[in-house]
Short mmCIF file of C-alpha atoms in Angstrom, two decimals:
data_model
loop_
_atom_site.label_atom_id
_atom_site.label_comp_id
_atom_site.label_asym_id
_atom_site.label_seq_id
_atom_site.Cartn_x
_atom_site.Cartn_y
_atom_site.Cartn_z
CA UNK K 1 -6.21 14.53 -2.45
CA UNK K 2 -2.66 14.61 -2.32
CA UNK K 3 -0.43 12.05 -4.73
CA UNK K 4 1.77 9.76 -3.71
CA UNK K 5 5.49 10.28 -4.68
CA UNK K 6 7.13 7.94 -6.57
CA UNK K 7 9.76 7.40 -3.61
CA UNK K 8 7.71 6.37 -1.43
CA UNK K 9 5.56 4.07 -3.45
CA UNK K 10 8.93 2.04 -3.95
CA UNK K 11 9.53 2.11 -0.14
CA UNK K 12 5.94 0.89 0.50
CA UNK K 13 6.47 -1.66 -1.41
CA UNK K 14 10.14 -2.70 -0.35
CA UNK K 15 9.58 -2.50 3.22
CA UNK K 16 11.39 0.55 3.67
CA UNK K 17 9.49 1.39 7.22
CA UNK K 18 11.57 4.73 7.70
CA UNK K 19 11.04 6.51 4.70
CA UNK K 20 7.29 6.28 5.16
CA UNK K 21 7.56 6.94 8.63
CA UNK K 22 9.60 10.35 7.51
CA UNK K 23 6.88 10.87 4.51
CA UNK K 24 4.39 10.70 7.20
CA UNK K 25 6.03 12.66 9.77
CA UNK K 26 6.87 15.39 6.64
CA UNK K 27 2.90 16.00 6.07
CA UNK K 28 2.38 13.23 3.79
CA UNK K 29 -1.13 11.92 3.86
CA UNK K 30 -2.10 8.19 5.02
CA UNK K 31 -4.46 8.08 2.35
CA UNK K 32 -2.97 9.46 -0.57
CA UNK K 33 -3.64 8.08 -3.85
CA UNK K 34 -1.62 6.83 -6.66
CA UNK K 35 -3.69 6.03 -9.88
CA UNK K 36 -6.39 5.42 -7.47
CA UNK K 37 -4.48 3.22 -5.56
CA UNK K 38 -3.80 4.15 -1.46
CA UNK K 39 -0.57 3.55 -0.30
CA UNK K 40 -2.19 0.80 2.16
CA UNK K 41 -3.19 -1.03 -0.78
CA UNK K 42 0.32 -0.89 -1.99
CA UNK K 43 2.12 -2.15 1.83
CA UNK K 44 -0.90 -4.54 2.02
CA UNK K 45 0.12 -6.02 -1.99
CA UNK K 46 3.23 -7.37 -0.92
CA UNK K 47 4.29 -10.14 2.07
CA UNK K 48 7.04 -8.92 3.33
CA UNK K 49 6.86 -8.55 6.95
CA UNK K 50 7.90 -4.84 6.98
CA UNK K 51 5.06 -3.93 4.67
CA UNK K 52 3.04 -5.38 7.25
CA UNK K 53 4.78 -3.29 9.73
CA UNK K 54 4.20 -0.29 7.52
CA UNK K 55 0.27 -1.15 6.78
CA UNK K 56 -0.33 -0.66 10.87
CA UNK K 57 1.82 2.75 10.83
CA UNK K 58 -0.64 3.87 8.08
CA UNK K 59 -3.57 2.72 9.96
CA UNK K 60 -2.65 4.47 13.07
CA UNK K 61 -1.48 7.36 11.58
CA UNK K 62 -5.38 7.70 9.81
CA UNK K 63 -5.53 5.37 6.54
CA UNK K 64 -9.19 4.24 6.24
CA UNK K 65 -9.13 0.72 5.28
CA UNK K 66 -12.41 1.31 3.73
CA UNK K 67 -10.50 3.36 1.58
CA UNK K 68 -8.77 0.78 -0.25
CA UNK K 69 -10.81 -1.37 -2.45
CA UNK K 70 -10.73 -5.23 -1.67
CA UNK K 71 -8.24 -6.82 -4.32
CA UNK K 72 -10.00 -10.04 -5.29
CA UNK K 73 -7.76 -12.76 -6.12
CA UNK K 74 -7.72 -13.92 -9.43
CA UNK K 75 -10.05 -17.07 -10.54
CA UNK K 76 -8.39 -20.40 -10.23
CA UNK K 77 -8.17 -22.15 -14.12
CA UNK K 78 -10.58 -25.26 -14.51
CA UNK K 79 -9.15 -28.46 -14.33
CA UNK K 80 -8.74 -30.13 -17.24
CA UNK K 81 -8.39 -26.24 -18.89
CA UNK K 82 -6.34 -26.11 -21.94
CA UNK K 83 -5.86 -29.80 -22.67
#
C-alpha cells in the first residue's frame, strides 16, 4: 500500500483540489493510507466544500468507500452531567 505524503494530507484537508488532482494524476493512489487512515477519510473529516469536491475526485478516480472506516460521532454528555 502506498503512504500518503505529508503534502497532500494538508491539501486534503485544506481544500487544495489541485494538488490532489496532480498527486493523482502523478501515480498517487486513491486509497493510500496514512496511519491507517485513507485520504477519503481525511477530505470527508472536514466541511469545507472543496473537500467535498475532492472526496468525489477520489471516488472516481477508484477510492473504495468501504475502505474507510465509518467515523462514529462522539456520545452526546447526559444532561444534568457534571453538576
Amino acid at each position: 500500500a502506498q503512504d500518503l505524503p505529508q503534502a497532500v494530507i494538508k491539501a486534503a484537508k485544506l481544500g487544495n483540489v489541485d494538488a490532489v488532482k496532480a498527486w493523482l494524476a502523478a501515480g498517487g493512489a486513491p486509497d493510500a493510507k496514512n496511519d491507517g487512515v485513507t485520504l477519503l477519510e481525511i477530505a470527508s473529516a472536514s466541511s469545507r466544500p472543496s473537500c467535498a469536491v475532492i472526496a468525489e475526485i477520489l471516488c472516481a478516480a477508484g477510492a473504495r468507500a468501504e475502505a474507510a472506516k465509518a467515523v462514529e460521532p462522539a456520545p452526546a454528555a447526559p444532561q444534568g452531567a457534571g453538576t
